[in-house]
Amino acid sequence: MAVDECLLYRYGAAGDTVLRIYGWSRPCITIGYFQGVREEVNLERCEHSRVDVVRRITGGGAVFHDMEVTYSLVAGRFPLDIMASYRSICDMVVLGLGRMGLDASFSPLNDVTINGKKVCGNAQTRKGGALLQHGTILLDVDVKKMFSLLNVPTAKIRDKAIADVKERVAGIGRTFEQTAEALKGGAQDAFGCELDAMSLSREDIAECRRIMAARYSQESWTHRR
Amino acid sequence: MDPDRDGTVVTAHTAKLEKMVRIRLDYSRQSRTIRSIRITGDFFMHPEDAIEGLETGLRGAELERDALRQRISSALAGTRCFGFDAESLAGAILDAGGGAP
């Protein structure tokens, strides 16, 4: 999260576009900016299962990050209309999945679907004149595990909630490496550009550490709502 | 316990883009006005920090549809919301406050 925020302010705000593709060293839950952490997450079970929980600076819902490819894209130039900007960036995902032979489509406001099932969720924020979009491409989904960590309104509807999600959400059944490569290709196709590999500079890393200390490692941030 | 004080948590589904809005409301049953409100959920709001202004702007508001709608519209002027609008949020708040008078 800190790296994404650093990229937003240091690169996006300077007019650059950066695509970051990453995974998680261990499963984690992120919650949307407006969500109540105790409403959404079973914190005791997360602690027991060593699943970290952190609040994003982007809106949207709680995400259990496990078997997926995560990306962030920051941009200094983008469509001002929010729906148009989601469409433009999600096209990257759609075209990337197409490179793997998957017939995906953008599903407003912020999803990408295959055969009507969500395979990719996205969330945006705009700060300092720049845009950050987070997105997750599901490789596989363990709905039971997800619902053991996220709260559902009552235990009574847990089975129905699990069935509903199984009906509406799917993994794409590809590897991390295949998907990451395809996503890079999708970015080239969608934006008509070549990609240059980059590493974080010493200054970037220092800024990431500062952001992490000031925000994401603070319980007051994740528990603020 | 103050009998005039009532904390209520209500979950309201909004029809807009299948987003969820939850209302935590502390209100006076006697005067039917809001003491404090917390609005959470998986919606989107740009800029995000407008949520604090919205919650502050609703303090003291009467639990009445038009009054709520007016306060919400005023607090959200210039803000883009996905997942609720003034009408649906006013309805959710009224539900949390035990329904319209």
Short mmCIF file of C-alpha atoms in Angstrom, two decimals:
data_model
loop_
_atom_site.label_atom_id
_atom_site.label_comp_id
_atom_site.label_asym_id
_atom_site.label_seq_id
_atom_site.Cartn_x
_atom_site.Cartn_y
_atom_site.Cartn_z
CA MET A 1 0.00 0.00 0.00
CA ALA A 2 2.82 2.37 0.88
CA VAL A 3 4.57 1.71 -2.42
CA ASP A 4 1.39 2.45 -4.35
CA GLU A 5 0.89 5.70 -2.48
CA CYS A 6 4.51 6.65 -3.03
CA LEU A 7 4.14 6.02 -6.77
CA LEU A 8 0.98 8.14 -6.82
CA TYR A 9 2.64 11.19 -5.32
CA ARG A 10 6.16 10.87 -6.72
CA TYR A 11 5.35 9.68 -10.25
CA GLY A 12 1.65 10.16 -11.01
CA ALA A 13 1.66 13.72 -9.70
CA ALA A 14 4.69 14.41 -11.91
CA GLY A 15 2.72 13.33 -14.98
CA ASP A 16 4.20 9.84 -15.33
CA THR A 17 2.31 6.59 -15.75
CA VAL A 18 3.52 3.59 -13.76
CA LEU A 19 2.13 0.06 -13.73
CA ARG A 20 3.14 -2.07 -10.77
CA ILE A 21 2.35 -5.79 -10.72
CA TYR A 22 2.76 -7.64 -7.45
CA GLY A 23 1.73 -10.51 -5.21
CA TRP A 24 1.60 -10.99 -1.45
CA SER A 25 4.18 -12.66 0.75
CA ARG A 26 1.29 -14.07 2.77
CA PRO A 27 -2.50 -13.68 2.53
CA CYS A 28 -3.82 -10.29 3.53
CA ILE A 29 -7.13 -8.44 3.71
CA THR A 30 -7.48 -4.87 2.53
CA ILE A 31 -10.60 -2.89 3.28
CA GLY A 32 -11.97 0.08 1.39
CA TYR A 33 -11.42 3.64 2.60
CA PHE A 34 -15.02 4.00 3.81
CA GLN A 35 -15.50 0.61 5.43
CA GLY A 36 -15.71 -0.15 9.13
CA VAL A 37 -12.98 -2.66 9.91
CA ARG A 38 -14.92 -4.47 12.64
CA GLU A 39 -18.02 -4.57 10.48
CA GLU A 40 -16.19 -6.23 7.62
CA VAL A 41 -13.42 -8.33 9.11
CA ASN A 42 -13.20 -11.06 11.75
CA LEU A 43 -10.10 -9.57 13.34
CA GLU A 44 -9.62 -12.32 15.90
CA ARG A 45 -9.62 -15.01 13.24
CA CYS A 46 -7.27 -12.97 11.05
CA GLU A 47 -4.83 -12.63 13.92
CA HIS A 48 -5.07 -16.35 14.64
CA SER A 49 -4.48 -17.14 10.94
CA ARG A 50 -1.67 -14.56 10.63
CA VAL A 51 -3.61 -12.63 8.00
CA ASP A 52 -2.76 -8.94 8.03
CA VAL A 53 -5.51 -6.36 7.68
CA VAL A 54 -4.95 -2.88 6.27
CA ARG A 55 -7.12 -0.01 5.06
CA ARG A 56 -6.64 1.24 1.51
CA ILE A 57 -6.76 4.85 0.39
CA THR A 58 -9.16 3.73 -2.33
CA GLY A 59 -12.87 3.07 -1.79
CA GLY A 60 -14.71 -0.15 -2.56
CA GLY A 61 -15.02 -3.38 -0.65
CA ALA A 62 -12.95 -5.71 1.48
CA VAL A 63 -10.63 -7.97 -0.50
CA PHE A 64 -9.00 -11.19 0.63
CA HIS A 65 -5.71 -11.19 -1.24
CA ASP A 66 -4.54 -14.75 -1.69
CA MET A 67 -4.41 -16.47 -5.07
CA GLU A 68 -4.30 -13.45 -7.33
CA VAL A 69 -2.25 -10.98 -9.32
CA THR A 70 -2.49 -7.50 -7.87
CA TYR A 71 -1.71 -4.38 -9.83
CA SER A 72 -1.63 -0.68 -9.25
CA LEU A 73 -1.55 1.93 -11.95
CA VAL A 74 -0.77 5.57 -11.34
CA ALA A 75 -1.24 8.20 -14.01
CA GLY A 76 -0.87 11.93 -14.31
CA ARG A 77 -3.02 12.07 -17.40
CA PHE A 78 -6.35 10.27 -17.46
CA PRO A 79 -10.02 10.77 -18.39
CA LEU A 80 -11.58 13.12 -15.85
CA ASP A 81 -14.86 11.25 -16.01
CA ILE A 82 -14.63 8.51 -13.40
CA MET A 83 -16.51 5.87 -15.35
CA ALA A 84 -14.41 6.59 -18.45
CA SER A 85 -11.19 6.26 -16.46
CA TYR A 86 -12.28 2.90 -15.02
CA ARG A 87 -13.14 1.75 -18.52
CA SER A 88 -9.84 2.91 -19.93
CA ILE A 89 -7.72 1.17 -17.29
CA CYS A 90 -9.89 -1.94 -17.13
CA ASP A 91 -9.39 -2.25 -20.90
CA MET A 92 -5.79 -3.08 -20.03
CA VAL A 93 -7.04 -6.04 -17.99
CA VAL A 94 -9.58 -7.07 -20.63
CA LEU A 95 -6.94 -7.02 -23.38
CA GLY A 96 -4.42 -8.78 -21.13
CA LEU A 97 -6.86 -11.57 -20.39
CA GLY A 98 -7.60 -11.72 -24.11
CA ARG A 99 -3.92 -12.46 -24.71
CA MET A 100 -4.48 -15.65 -22.69
CA GLY A 101 -7.52 -16.57 -24.74
CA LEU A 102 -10.03 -15.36 -22.14
CA ASP A 103 -13.07 -13.45 -23.36
CA ALA A 104 -13.45 -10.79 -20.68
CA SER A 105 -15.41 -7.58 -20.57
CA PHE A 106 -15.62 -4.41 -18.50
CA SER A 107 -18.59 -4.38 -16.14
CA PRO A 108 -19.27 -0.90 -14.73
CA LEU A 109 -18.46 0.54 -12.38
CA ASN A 110 -15.30 -1.24 -11.43
CA ASP A 111 -15.27 -4.92 -12.40
CA VAL A 112 -14.03 -7.15 -15.19
CA THR A 113 -16.08 -10.26 -15.84
CA ILE A 114 -15.88 -13.49 -17.82
CA ASN A 115 -19.19 -15.17 -18.65
CA GLY A 116 -20.87 -12.85 -16.18
CA LYS A 117 -18.56 -13.81 -13.30
CA LYS A 118 -16.29 -11.26 -11.70
CA VAL A 119 -12.61 -12.07 -12.16
CA CYS A 120 -11.13 -8.65 -11.42
CA GLY A 121 -12.14 -5.89 -9.02
CA ASN A 122 -10.78 -2.35 -9.11
CA ALA A 123 -10.79 0.77 -6.96
CA GLN A 124 -9.59 4.31 -7.62
CA THR A 125 -8.56 7.45 -5.86
CA ARG A 126 -7.38 10.78 -7.20
CA LYS A 127 -4.96 12.93 -5.28
CA GLY A 128 -2.57 15.73 -6.18
CA GLY A 129 -3.88 15.77 -9.74
CA ALA A 130 -2.98 12.11 -10.22
CA LEU A 131 -4.95 8.88 -10.32
CA LEU A 132 -4.27 5.58 -8.55
CA GLN A 133 -6.18 2.45 -9.49
CA HIS A 134 -5.78 -0.75 -7.51
CA GLY A 135 -6.91 -3.98 -9.10
CA THR A 136 -6.87 -7.70 -8.36
CA ILE A 137 -7.08 -10.46 -10.93
CA LEU A 138 -8.30 -13.66 -9.30
CA LEU A 139 -6.36 -16.77 -10.23
CA ASP A 140 -8.42 -18.99 -7.95
CA VAL A 141 -10.92 -18.38 -5.16
CA ASP A 142 -11.26 -20.12 -1.81
CA VAL A 143 -14.65 -18.73 -0.84
CA LYS A 144 -14.90 -20.77 2.36
CA LYS A 145 -11.58 -19.44 3.62
CA MET A 146 -12.53 -15.92 2.57
CA PHE A 147 -15.76 -16.06 4.56
CA SER A 148 -13.97 -17.45 7.57
CA LEU A 149 -12.04 -14.17 7.70
CA LEU A 150 -14.65 -11.69 6.50
CA ASN A 151 -17.86 -11.04 8.39
CA VAL A 152 -21.21 -11.87 6.91
CA PRO A 153 -24.32 -10.34 8.49
CA THR A 154 -25.37 -13.54 10.30
CA ALA A 155 -24.13 -17.08 10.53
CA LYS A 156 -27.54 -18.11 9.23
CA ILE A 157 -26.89 -16.67 5.79
CA ARG A 158 -23.23 -17.73 5.63
CA ASP A 159 -23.97 -20.73 3.40
CA LYS A 160 -26.10 -18.59 1.10
CA ALA A 161 -23.42 -15.89 0.99
CA ILE A 162 -20.83 -18.51 0.06
CA ALA A 163 -23.12 -19.92 -2.64
CA ASP A 164 -23.80 -16.42 -3.99
CA VAL A 165 -20.13 -15.56 -4.24
CA LYS A 166 -19.33 -18.89 -5.91
CA GLU A 167 -22.01 -18.00 -8.42
CA ARG A 168 -20.73 -14.49 -9.06
CA VAL A 169 -16.94 -14.71 -8.70
CA ALA A 170 -14.36 -16.92 -10.42
CA GLY A 171 -10.63 -17.36 -10.81
CA ILE A 172 -9.11 -17.37 -14.28
CA GLY A 173 -7.14 -20.60 -13.79
CA ARG A 174 -3.79 -19.24 -14.97
CA THR A 175 -0.48 -18.87 -13.14
CA PHE A 176 0.84 -15.67 -11.62
CA GLU A 177 3.61 -15.47 -14.20
CA GLN A 178 1.29 -16.02 -17.17
CA THR A 179 -1.12 -13.40 -15.88
CA ALA A 180 1.56 -10.84 -15.07
CA GLU A 181 3.03 -11.16 -18.56
CA ALA A 182 -0.40 -10.93 -20.15
CA LEU A 183 -1.20 -7.83 -18.12
CA LYS A 184 1.95 -6.12 -19.35
CA GLY A 185 0.88 -6.95 -22.90
CA GLY A 186 -2.60 -5.65 -22.13
CA ALA A 187 -1.10 -2.34 -21.01
CA GLN A 188 0.81 -2.03 -24.26
CA ASP A 189 -2.32 -2.86 -26.26
CA ALA A 190 -4.61 -0.54 -24.29
CA PHE A 191 -2.35 2.47 -24.09
CA GLY A 192 -0.37 2.01 -27.31
CA CYS A 193 2.93 2.22 -25.49
CA GLU A 194 6.11 0.33 -24.73
CA LEU A 195 6.88 -0.49 -21.12
CA ASP A 196 10.18 0.36 -19.47
CA ALA A 197 11.14 -1.66 -16.39
CA MET A 198 11.88 0.49 -13.37
CA SER A 199 13.07 0.00 -9.82
CA LEU A 200 12.34 2.14 -6.84
CA SER A 201 15.10 4.65 -6.15
CA ARG A 202 16.69 5.06 -2.74
CA GLU A 203 14.53 8.17 -2.28
CA ASP A 204 11.39 6.23 -3.28
CA ILE A 205 12.16 3.53 -0.73
CA ALA A 206 12.73 6.13 1.97
CA GLU A 207 9.37 7.70 1.09
CA CYS A 208 7.66 4.29 1.17
CA ARG A 209 9.07 3.70 4.65
CA ARG A 210 7.88 7.13 5.76
CA ILE A 211 4.37 6.48 4.44
CA MET A 212 4.29 3.03 5.98
CA ALA A 213 5.33 4.38 9.38
CA ALA A 214 2.93 7.30 9.22
CA ARG A 215 -0.09 5.46 7.89
CA TYR A 216 -0.22 1.76 7.07
CA SER A 217 1.57 0.41 10.14
CA GLN A 218 -0.65 2.52 12.40
CA GLU A 219 -3.62 0.76 13.96
CA SER A 220 -5.34 4.15 14.08
CA TRP A 221 -5.36 4.19 10.26
CA THR A 222 -6.89 0.76 9.73
CA HIS A 223 -9.30 1.22 12.67
CA ARG A 224 -10.27 4.80 11.84
CA ARG A 225 -13.77 3.74 10.79
CA MET B 1 -28.56 4.93 30.47
CA ASP B 2 -30.12 8.01 28.90
CA PRO B 3 -33.64 7.02 27.72
CA ASP B 4 -33.56 9.84 25.20
CA ARG B 5 -30.50 8.39 23.55
CA ASP B 6 -30.69 5.59 21.03
CA GLY B 7 -27.82 4.07 19.11
CA THR B 8 -28.91 2.07 16.09
CA VAL B 9 -26.99 0.13 13.49
CA VAL B 10 -28.76 -0.56 10.28
CA THR B 11 -27.51 -2.11 7.11
CA ALA B 12 -29.13 -0.80 3.99
CA HIS B 13 -28.54 -2.09 0.48
CA THR B 14 -28.60 0.67 -2.06
CA ALA B 15 -29.82 -0.13 -5.51
CA LYS B 16 -27.03 1.84 -7.09
CA LEU B 17 -24.26 -0.33 -8.48
CA GLU B 18 -24.88 -2.97 -5.80
CA LYS B 19 -22.90 -1.06 -3.21
CA MET B 20 -23.57 -1.38 0.50
CA VAL B 21 -24.12 1.55 2.83
CA ARG B 22 -24.21 1.04 6.59
CA ILE B 23 -25.53 3.70 8.92
CA ARG B 24 -24.62 3.97 12.59
CA LEU B 25 -26.90 6.57 14.03
CA ASP B 26 -27.07 8.23 17.42
CA TYR B 27 -30.20 10.33 17.59
CA SER B 28 -32.63 11.93 20.00
CA ARG B 29 -35.93 10.10 20.05
CA GLN B 30 -37.57 13.12 21.63
CA SER B 31 -36.58 15.76 19.10
CA ARG B 32 -35.88 13.28 16.29
CA THR B 33 -32.58 14.93 15.46
CA ILE B 34 -29.22 13.36 14.72
CA ARG B 35 -26.54 13.59 17.38
CA SER B 36 -23.91 11.79 15.36
CA ILE B 37 -23.76 9.53 12.35
CA ARG B 38 -21.20 7.20 10.81
CA ILE B 39 -21.62 6.14 7.18
CA THR B 40 -19.57 3.14 6.10
CA GLY B 41 -19.59 0.75 3.18
CA ASP B 42 -18.03 -0.31 -0.09
CA PHE B 43 -19.12 2.78 -1.99
CA PHE B 44 -16.88 5.32 -3.71
CA MET B 45 -16.67 9.03 -3.09
CA HIS B 46 -14.34 11.49 -4.80
CA PRO B 47 -12.76 13.25 -2.99
CA GLU B 48 -12.77 10.69 -0.20
CA ASP B 49 -12.42 13.15 2.68
CA ALA B 50 -15.86 14.57 1.84
CA ILE B 51 -17.24 11.76 4.02
CA GLU B 52 -16.17 13.58 7.18
CA GLY B 53 -17.89 16.77 5.98
CA LEU B 54 -21.03 14.78 5.22
CA GLU B 55 -21.10 13.18 8.67
CA THR B 56 -20.46 16.53 10.36
CA GLY B 57 -23.05 18.26 8.17
CA LEU B 58 -25.72 15.79 9.27
CA ARG B 59 -25.28 16.48 12.98
CA GLY B 60 -28.36 18.25 14.29
CA ALA B 61 -30.39 17.34 11.21
CA GLU B 62 -34.03 16.48 11.68
CA LEU B 63 -35.01 12.92 10.81
CA GLU B 64 -37.25 14.04 7.99
CA ARG B 65 -36.75 13.15 4.34
CA ASP B 66 -36.59 16.62 2.77
CA ALA B 67 -34.39 18.03 5.53
CA LEU B 68 -31.97 15.13 5.22
CA ARG B 69 -31.89 15.27 1.44
CA GLN B 70 -31.12 18.96 1.58
CA ARG B 71 -28.30 18.54 4.10
CA ILE B 72 -26.80 15.65 2.12
CA SER B 73 -26.96 17.52 -1.18
CA SER B 74 -25.37 20.55 0.39
CA ALA B 75 -22.56 18.54 2.03
CA LEU B 76 -21.85 16.62 -1.19
CA ALA B 77 -21.82 19.59 -3.57
CA GLY B 78 -18.91 19.03 -5.95
CA THR B 79 -18.43 15.43 -4.77
CA ARG B 80 -18.90 12.39 -6.99
CA CYS B 81 -20.56 9.42 -5.29
CA PHE B 82 -21.01 5.89 -6.59
CA GLY B 83 -23.24 3.66 -4.52
CA PHE B 84 -25.74 6.15 -3.15
CA ASP B 85 -27.29 9.52 -3.81
CA ALA B 86 -29.03 12.05 -1.55
CA GLU B 87 -32.37 10.28 -1.92
CA SER B 88 -31.20 6.75 -1.12
CA LEU B 89 -28.95 7.91 1.72
CA ALA B 90 -31.79 9.90 3.27
CA GLY B 91 -33.92 6.77 3.07
CA ALA B 92 -31.25 4.65 4.73
CA ILE B 93 -30.87 7.19 7.55
CA LEU B 94 -34.62 7.26 8.08
CA ASP B 95 -34.65 3.46 8.25
CA ALA B 96 -31.94 3.62 10.89
CA GLY B 97 -33.99 6.20 12.78
CA GLY B 98 -37.02 3.94 12.91
CA GLY B 99 -38.65 5.04 9.69
CA ALA B 100 -40.10 8.28 8.39
CA PRO B 101 -42.18 10.34 10.84
#
